[in-house]
Coordinates of C-alpha atoms in Angstrom, one line a residue:
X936 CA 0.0 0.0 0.0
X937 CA 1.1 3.3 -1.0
X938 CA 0.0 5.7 1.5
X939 CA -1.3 9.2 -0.2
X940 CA -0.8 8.1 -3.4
X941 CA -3.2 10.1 -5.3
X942 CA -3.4 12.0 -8.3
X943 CA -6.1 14.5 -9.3
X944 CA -7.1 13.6 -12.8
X945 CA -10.5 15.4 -13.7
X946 CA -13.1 17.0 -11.8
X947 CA -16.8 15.5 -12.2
X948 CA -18.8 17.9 -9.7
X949 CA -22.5 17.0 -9.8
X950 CA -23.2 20.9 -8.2
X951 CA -26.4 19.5 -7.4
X952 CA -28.6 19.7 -3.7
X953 CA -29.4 16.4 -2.3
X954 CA -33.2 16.4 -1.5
X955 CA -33.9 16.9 2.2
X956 CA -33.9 13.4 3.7
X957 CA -37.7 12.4 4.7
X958 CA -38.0 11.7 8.0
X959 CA -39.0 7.8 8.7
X960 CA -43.0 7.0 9.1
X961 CA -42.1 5.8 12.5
X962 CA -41.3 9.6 14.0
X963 CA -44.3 11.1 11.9
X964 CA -46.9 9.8 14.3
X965 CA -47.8 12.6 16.3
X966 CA -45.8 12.9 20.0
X967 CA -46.2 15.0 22.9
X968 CA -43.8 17.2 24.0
X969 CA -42.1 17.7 20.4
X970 CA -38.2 19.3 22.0
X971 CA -35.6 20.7 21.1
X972 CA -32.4 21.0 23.2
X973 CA -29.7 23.4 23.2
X974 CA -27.0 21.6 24.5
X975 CA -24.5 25.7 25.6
X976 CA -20.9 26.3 26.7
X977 CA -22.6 28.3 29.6
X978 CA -25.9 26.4 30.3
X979 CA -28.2 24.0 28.6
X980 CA -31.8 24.5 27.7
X981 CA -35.0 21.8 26.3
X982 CA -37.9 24.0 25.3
X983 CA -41.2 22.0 24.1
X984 CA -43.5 23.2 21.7
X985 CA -47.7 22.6 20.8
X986 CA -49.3 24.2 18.7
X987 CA -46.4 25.9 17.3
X988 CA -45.8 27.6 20.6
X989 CA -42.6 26.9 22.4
X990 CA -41.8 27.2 26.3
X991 CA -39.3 26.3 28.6
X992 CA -38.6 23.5 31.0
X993 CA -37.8 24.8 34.7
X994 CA -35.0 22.7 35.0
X995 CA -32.5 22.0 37.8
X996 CA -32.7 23.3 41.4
X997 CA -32.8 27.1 39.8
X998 CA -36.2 26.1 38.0
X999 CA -35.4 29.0 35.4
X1000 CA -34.6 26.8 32.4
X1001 CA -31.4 27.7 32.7
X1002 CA -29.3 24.4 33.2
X1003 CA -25.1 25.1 34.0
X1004 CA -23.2 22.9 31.6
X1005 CA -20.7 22.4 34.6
X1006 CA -20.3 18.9 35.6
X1007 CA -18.5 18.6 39.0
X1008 CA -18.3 15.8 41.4
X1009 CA -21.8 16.2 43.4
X1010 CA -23.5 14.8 40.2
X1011 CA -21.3 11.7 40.1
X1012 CA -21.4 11.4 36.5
X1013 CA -18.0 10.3 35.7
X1014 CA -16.2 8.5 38.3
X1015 CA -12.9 10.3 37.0
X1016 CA -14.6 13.6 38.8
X1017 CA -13.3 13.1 42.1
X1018 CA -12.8 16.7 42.9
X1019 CA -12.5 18.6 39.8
X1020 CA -15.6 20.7 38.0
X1021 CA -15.6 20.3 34.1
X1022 CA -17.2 23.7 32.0
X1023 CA -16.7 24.8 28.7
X1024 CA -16.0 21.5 27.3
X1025 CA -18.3 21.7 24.4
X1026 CA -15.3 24.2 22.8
X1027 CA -13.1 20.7 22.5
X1028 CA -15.5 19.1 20.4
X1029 CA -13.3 19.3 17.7
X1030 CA -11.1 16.7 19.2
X1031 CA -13.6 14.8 21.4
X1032 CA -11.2 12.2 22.5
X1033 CA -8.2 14.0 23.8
X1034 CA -7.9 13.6 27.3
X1035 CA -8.7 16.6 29.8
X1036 CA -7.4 14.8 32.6
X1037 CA -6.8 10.7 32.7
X1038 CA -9.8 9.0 31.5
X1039 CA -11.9 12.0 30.9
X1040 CA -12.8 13.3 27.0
X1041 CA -15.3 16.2 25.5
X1042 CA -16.9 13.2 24.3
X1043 CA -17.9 11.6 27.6
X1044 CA -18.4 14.9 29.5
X1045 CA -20.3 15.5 26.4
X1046 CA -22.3 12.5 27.1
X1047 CA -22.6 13.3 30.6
X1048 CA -24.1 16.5 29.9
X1049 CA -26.5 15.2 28.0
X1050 CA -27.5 12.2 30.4
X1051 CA -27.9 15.5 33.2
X1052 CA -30.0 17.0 30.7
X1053 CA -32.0 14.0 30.0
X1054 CA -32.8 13.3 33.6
X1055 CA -34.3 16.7 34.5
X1056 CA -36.4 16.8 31.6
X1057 CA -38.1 13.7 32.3
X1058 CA -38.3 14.9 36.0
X1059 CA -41.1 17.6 34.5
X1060 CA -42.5 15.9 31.8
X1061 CA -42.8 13.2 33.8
X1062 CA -42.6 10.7 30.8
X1063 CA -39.5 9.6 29.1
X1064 CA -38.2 12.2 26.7
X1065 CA -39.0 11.4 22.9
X1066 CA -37.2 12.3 19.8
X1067 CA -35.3 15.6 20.1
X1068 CA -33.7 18.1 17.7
X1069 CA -30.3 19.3 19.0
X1070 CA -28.4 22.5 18.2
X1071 CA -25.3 22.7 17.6
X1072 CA -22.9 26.3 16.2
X1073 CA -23.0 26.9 13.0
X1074 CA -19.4 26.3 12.6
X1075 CA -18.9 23.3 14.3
X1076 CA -16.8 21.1 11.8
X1077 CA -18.4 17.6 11.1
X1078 CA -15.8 15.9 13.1
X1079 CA -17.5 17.6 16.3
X1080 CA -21.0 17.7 14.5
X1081 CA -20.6 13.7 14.8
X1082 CA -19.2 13.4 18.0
X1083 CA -21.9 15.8 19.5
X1084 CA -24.9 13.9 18.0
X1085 CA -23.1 10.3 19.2
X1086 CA -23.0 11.8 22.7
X1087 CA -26.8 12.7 22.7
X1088 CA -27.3 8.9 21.5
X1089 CA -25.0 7.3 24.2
X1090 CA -27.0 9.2 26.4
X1091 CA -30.1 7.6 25.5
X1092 CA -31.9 10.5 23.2
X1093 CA -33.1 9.7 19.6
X1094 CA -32.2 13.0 18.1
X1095 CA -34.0 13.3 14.5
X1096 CA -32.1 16.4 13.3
X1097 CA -29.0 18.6 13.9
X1098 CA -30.2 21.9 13.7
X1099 CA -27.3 24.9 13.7
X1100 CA -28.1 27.5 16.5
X1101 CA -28.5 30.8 14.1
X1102 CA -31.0 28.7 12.3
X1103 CA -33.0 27.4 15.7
X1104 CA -32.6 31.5 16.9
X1105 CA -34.5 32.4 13.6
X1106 CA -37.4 30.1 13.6
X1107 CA -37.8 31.3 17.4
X1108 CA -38.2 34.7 16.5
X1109 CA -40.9 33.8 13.7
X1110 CA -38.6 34.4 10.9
X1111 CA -40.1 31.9 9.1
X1112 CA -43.6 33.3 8.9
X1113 CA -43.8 35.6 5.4
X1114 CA -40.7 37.5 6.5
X1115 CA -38.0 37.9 4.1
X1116 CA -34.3 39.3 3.7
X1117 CA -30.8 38.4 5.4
X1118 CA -30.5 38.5 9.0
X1119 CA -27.7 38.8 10.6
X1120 CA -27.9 36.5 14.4
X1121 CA -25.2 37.2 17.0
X1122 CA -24.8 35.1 19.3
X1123 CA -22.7 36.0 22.0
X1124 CA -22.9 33.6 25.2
X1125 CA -20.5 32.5 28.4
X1126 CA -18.2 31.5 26.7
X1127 CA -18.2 31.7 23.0
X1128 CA -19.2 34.0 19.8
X1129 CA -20.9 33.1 16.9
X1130 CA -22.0 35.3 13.6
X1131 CA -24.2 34.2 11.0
X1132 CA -25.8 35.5 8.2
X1133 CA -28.9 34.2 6.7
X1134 CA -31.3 34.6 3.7
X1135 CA -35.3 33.7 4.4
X1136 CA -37.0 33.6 1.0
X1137 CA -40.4 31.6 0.7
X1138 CA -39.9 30.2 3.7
X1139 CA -35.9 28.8 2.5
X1140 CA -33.4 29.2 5.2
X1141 CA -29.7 29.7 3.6
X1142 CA -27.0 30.5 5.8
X1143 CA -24.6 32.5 3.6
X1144 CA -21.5 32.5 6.4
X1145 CA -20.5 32.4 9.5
X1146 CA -17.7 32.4 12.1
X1147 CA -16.8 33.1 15.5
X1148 CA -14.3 32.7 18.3
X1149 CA -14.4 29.9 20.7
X1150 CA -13.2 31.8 23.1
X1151 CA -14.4 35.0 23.2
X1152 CA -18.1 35.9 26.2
X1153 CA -19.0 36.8 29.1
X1154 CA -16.3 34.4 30.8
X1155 CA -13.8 36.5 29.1
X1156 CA -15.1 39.6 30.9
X1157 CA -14.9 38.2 34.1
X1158 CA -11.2 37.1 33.5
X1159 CA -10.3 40.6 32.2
X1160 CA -11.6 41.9 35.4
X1161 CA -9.6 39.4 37.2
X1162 CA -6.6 40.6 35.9
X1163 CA -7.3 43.9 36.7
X1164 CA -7.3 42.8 40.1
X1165 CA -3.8 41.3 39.9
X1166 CA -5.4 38.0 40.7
X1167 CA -6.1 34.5 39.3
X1168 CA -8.0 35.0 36.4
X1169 CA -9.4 31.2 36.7
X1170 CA -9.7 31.3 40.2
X1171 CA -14.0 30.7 40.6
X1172 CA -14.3 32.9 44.0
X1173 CA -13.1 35.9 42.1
X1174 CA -14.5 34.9 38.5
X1175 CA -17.7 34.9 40.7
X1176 CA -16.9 38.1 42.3
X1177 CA -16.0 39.7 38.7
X1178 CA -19.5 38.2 37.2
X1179 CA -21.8 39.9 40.1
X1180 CA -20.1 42.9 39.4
X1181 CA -20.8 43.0 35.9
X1182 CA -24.1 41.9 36.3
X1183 CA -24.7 45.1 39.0
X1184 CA -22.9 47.5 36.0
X1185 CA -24.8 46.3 33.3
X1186 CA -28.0 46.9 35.1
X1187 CA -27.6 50.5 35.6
X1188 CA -25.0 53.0 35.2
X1189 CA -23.1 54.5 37.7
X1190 CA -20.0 53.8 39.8
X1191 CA -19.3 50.3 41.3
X1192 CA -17.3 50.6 45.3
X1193 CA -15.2 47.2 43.9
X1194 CA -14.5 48.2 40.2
X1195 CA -14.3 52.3 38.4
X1196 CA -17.2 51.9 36.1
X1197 CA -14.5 53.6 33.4
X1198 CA -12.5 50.5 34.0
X1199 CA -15.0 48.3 33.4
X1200 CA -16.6 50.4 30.2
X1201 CA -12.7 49.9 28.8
X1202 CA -12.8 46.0 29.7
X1203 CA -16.6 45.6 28.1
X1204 CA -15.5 47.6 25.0
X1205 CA -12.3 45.5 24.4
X1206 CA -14.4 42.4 24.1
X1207 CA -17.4 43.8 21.9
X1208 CA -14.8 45.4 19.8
X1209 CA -13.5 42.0 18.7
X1210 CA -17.2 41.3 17.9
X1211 CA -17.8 43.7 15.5
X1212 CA -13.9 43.1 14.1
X1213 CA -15.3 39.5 13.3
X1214 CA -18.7 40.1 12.1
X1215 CA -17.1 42.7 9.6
X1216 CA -14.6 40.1 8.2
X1217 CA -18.0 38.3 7.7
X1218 CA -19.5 41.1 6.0
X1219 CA -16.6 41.7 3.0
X1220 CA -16.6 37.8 2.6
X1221 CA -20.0 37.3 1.8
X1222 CA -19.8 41.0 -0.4
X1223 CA -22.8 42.2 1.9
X1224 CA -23.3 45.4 3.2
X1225 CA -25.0 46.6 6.6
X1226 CA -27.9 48.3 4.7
X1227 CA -28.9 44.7 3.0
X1228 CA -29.2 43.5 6.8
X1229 CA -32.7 43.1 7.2
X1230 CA -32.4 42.5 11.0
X1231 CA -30.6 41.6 13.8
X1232 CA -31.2 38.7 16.1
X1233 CA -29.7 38.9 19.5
X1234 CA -28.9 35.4 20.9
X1235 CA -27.2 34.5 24.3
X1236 CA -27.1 35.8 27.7
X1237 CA -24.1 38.1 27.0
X1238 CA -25.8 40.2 24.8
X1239 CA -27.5 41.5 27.7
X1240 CA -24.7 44.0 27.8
X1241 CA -25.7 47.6 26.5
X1242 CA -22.8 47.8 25.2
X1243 CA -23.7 45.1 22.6
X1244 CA -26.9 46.6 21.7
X1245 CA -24.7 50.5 21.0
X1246 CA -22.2 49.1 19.4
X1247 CA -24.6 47.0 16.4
X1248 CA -26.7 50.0 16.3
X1249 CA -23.9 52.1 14.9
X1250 CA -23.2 49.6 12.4
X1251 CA -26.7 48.9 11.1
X1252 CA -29.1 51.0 13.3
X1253 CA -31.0 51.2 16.1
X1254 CA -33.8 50.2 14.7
X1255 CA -32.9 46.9 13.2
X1256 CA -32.1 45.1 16.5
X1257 CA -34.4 42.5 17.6
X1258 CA -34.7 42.2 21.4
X1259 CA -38.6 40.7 21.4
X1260 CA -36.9 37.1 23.0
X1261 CA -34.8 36.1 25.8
X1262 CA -31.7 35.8 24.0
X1263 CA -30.9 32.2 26.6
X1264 CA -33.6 30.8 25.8
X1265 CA -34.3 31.5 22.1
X1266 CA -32.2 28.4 20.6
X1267 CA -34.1 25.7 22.1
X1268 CA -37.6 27.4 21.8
X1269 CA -36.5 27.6 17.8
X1270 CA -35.2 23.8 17.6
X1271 CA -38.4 22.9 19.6
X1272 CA -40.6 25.0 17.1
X1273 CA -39.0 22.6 14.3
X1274 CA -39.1 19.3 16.4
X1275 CA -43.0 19.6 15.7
X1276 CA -42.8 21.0 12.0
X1277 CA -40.8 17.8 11.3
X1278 CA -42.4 15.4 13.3
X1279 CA -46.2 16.8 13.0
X1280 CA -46.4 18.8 9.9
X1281 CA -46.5 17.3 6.1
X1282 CA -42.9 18.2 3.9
X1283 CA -44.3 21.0 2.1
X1284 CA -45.8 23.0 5.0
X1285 CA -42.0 22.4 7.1
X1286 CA -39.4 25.7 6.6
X1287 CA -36.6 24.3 4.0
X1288 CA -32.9 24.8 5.5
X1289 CA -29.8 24.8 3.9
X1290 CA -27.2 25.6 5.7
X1291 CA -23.4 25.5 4.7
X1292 CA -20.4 23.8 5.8
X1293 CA -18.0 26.0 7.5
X1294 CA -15.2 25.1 6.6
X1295 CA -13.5 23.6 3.6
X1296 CA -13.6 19.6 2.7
X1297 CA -11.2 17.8 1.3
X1298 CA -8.3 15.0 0.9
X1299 CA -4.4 15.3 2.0
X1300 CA -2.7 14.6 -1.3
X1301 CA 1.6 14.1 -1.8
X1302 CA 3.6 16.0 0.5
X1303 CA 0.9 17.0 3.0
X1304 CA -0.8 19.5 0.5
X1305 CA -4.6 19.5 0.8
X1306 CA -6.7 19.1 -2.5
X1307 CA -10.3 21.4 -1.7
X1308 CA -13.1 19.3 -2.6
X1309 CA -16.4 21.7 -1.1
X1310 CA -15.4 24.7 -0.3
X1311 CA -16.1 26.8 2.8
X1312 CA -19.6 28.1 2.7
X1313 CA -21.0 25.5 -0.1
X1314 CA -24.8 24.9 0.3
X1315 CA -25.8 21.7 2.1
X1316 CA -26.8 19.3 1.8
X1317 CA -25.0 19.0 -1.3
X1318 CA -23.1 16.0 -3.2
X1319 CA -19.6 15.9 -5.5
X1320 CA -17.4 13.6 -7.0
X1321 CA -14.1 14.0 -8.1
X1322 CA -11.7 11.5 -9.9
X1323 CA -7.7 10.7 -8.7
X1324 CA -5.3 7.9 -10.1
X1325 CA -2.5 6.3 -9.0
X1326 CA 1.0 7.5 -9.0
X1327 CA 3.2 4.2 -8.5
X1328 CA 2.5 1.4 -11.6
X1329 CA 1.2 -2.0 -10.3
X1330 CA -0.5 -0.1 -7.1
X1331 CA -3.1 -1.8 -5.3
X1332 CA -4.1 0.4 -2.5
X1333 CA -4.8 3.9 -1.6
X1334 CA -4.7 5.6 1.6
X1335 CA -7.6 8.6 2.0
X1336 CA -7.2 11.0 4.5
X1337 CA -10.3 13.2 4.8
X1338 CA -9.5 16.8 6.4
X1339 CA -11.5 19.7 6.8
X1340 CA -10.1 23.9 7.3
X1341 CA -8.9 25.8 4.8
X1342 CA -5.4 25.5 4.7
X1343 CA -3.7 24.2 1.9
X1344 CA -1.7 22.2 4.4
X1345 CA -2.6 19.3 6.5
X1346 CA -1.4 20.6 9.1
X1347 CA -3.5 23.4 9.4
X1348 CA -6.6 21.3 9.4
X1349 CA -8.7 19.6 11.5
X1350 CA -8.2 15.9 10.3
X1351 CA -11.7 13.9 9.9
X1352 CA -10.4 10.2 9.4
X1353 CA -8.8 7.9 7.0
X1354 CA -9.5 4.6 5.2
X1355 CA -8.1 2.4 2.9
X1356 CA -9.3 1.3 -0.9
X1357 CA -7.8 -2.1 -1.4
X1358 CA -8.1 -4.4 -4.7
X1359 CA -7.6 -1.8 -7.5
X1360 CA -5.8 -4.3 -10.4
X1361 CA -2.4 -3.8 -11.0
X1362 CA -2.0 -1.1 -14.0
X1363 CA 0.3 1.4 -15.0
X1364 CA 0.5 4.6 -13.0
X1365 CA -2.5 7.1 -13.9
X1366 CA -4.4 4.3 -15.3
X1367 CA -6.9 3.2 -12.5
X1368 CA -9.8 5.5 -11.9
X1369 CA -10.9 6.3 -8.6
X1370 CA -14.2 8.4 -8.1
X1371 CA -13.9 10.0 -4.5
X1372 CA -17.5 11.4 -3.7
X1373 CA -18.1 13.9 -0.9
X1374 CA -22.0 14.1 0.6
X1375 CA -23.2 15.8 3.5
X1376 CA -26.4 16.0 4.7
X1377 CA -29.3 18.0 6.2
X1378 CA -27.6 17.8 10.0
X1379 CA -24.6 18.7 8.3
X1380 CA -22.6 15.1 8.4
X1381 CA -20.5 13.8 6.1
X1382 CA -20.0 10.6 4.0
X1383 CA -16.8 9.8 2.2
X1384 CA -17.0 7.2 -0.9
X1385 CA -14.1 5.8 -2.9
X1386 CA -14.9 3.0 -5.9
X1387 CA -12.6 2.2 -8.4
X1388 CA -14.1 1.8 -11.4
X1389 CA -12.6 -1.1 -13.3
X1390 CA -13.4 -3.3 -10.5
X1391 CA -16.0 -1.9 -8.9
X1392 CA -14.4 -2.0 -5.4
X1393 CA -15.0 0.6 -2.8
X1394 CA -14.9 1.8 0.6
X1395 CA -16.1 4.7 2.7
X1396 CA -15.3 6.6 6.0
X1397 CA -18.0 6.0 8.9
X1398 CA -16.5 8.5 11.5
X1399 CA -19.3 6.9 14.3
X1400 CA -16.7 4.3 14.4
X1401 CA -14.0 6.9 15.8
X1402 CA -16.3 7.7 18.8
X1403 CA -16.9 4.1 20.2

């Protein structure tokens, strides 16, 4: 076997959109609660919907729906826990089995998470907790798309679709009902910011881009003010101390006896900054301006901040905001919204979404060069094929290493999995034809196919198999 022994001999891109899978006659029969859970870096919400209204569950001993996606050792979830508190772990999905500590992944706090979540739900429903939709960000790549969705299974939910979190936030605020345009959602939580944009025309969702930092939210106020401080900036007594204080300054102007309120304008303004730095990048790379912004959707707690809301009106005005929802809860009242138009509602009455895959697809080729194969911010779902030879005479095997990022350089991607195509007949070098076809689908997951065409042998990567 030769391993990345590939040659790019033609392209054959179909260019076409995969119909939106059905779903199976076994989830159409009509279930109560339909949910949808939004599984945060901060906190976790399930919101039901009937009637295509959507609520929240009081959850956990807060009972405001508000769930802390903090696993620590009073919920014995992972023996590993001993003493330590696990947070923020959804921003490793990328790589859910590398080891935070010995024994313990993103993948099976992941799953933890989502067993916590399960068990409260069914606490107030009082019945076990049917299929779900489950958001995940917009730019999650489909190694952590996977890993998030075989999590939720592990845990024992039968989740139907992946629905990105821009698209949930839109359906919550009604987007879908004979309003047109782009929209632009921020979502700025705990711990992370997302941007999206999206087009609604005749009731088609198409996100057109989007991006983020995984690091950048409310935590990373709290840490500035920290620092301020001189202290720890991961020390939780004075991250708590910091939060309450932002809290009490974002409530009301005025001076603060721990904290100079010009101090903490300078610290707020640092972060929102890089907010508006990002969704500009946005802006240029889809070639749209903020006059063709037909609204903005304000998603997660941080936005709270008045500082947000100042800063996007002087980019797109004052009037464009949209502030009619509770920007924690929004998420999982829009993926509960469209747990019921799938599960209750005939194809043609359900919102059509096509979202795009956020960063580029493709193969590692000869000297750890990257050959594009979909392109960041192509449609889904969506299928293409493209054709590679051999490069050594008499070769029998091929090695295919799927990557995704969009860096001509293996390196500087996110690597998705290999597998091998075995049996090609011996033949001279750039003889043998092998199609390689890229499909991903309507929750955004890909499946890799290589057949050789003289023989008819082929192969294909099953990522699940990574996550057992």
């Amino acid at each position: 076997m030769v391993t990345l022994a590939l040659v790019l001999v033609g392209v054959l891109r179909e260019g076409r959109l995969v119909a939106l899978t059905q779903i199976g006659e076994e989830t159409k029969v009509r279930q109560r609660p339909f949910v949808g859970v939004d599984l945060g870096t901060t906190n976790s919400v399930v919101a039901v919907s009937c009637n295509g209204k959507a609520g929240v569950l009081p959850l956990g001993a807060s009972k405001t729906g508000l769930l802390p996606s903090l696993l620590g050792k009073d919920l014995q979830l992972l023996p590993q826990m001993k003493d330590r508190c696990f947070h923020d772990f959804k921003n490793f999905m990328e790589k859910p089995l590398d080891e935070l500590t010995p024994g313990v992944t993103p993948l099976s706090l992941t799953t933890a998470m989502c067993r916590h979540i399960k068990a409260e739900a069914e606490k107030v429903i009082k019945e076990e907790v049917g299929p779900i939709v489950l958001t995940v960000p917009a730019r999650f790549s489909d190694k952590a798309r996977k890993a998030t969705k075989e999590a939720a299974k592990t845990a024992g939910f039968q989740v139907v679709r992946l629905l990105n979190e821009p698209t949930a936030a839109a359906l919550a605020y009604g987007l879908n009902k004979d309003k047109e345009g782009v929209y632009l959602v921020y979502d700025l939580g705990g711990g992370t910011f997302d941007v999206t944009l999206l087009r609604i025309q005749q009731r088609v969702f198409q996100i057109l881009g989007t991006t983020g930092d995984l690091f950048l939210g409310g935590h990373t106020i709290d840490q500035d003010i920290v620092r301020r401080w001189g202290k720890d900036p991961n020390d939780p007594e004075w991250l708590l101390r910091a939060k309450r204080i932002k809290e009490r300054l974002s409530a009301k102007a005025g001076e603060d006896d721990e904290l100079p309120a010009h101090i903490f304008e300078e610290i707020v303004q640092k972060s929102v900054g890089r907010t508006i730095a990002i969704l500009r990048e946005l802006l240029a790379d889809a070639q749209v301006t903020p006059n063709d912004i037909q609204g903005v959707l304000l998603v997660g707690g941080s936005t709270r901040l008045p500082q947000v809301s100042k800063a996007l009106a002087d980019v797109f005005g004052e009037e464009k905001i949209h502030k009619s929802l509770d920007p924690d809860r929004a998420v999982a009242m829009g993926a509960a919204l469209h747990a019921e138009a799938l599960m209750s509602h005939s194809i043609t009455e359900r919102p059509l979404l096509l979202d795009v895959i956020p960063a580029s697809l493709g193969i590692e080729m000869v000297m750890g060069y990257v050959e594009n194969i979909l392109p960041r911010y192509t449609p889904t779902p969506v299928r293409t094929q493209v054709q590679f030879s051999t490069i050594e005479d008499n070769q029998t095997a091929v090695l295919i290493h799927v990557v995704q990022g969009d860096s001509l350089k293996k390196d500087g991607c996110v690597s998705l999995g290999q597998f091998v195509l075995r049996g090609i007949p011996p033949q001279p070098k750039g003889k043998p034809k092998i199609n390689i076809s890229f499909e991903v689908d309507e929750d955004g997951i890909l499946t890799v196919q290589a057949e050789e065409l003289s023989s008819g042998q082929k192969q294909q990567l099953v990522l699940e198999e990574y996550f057992t």
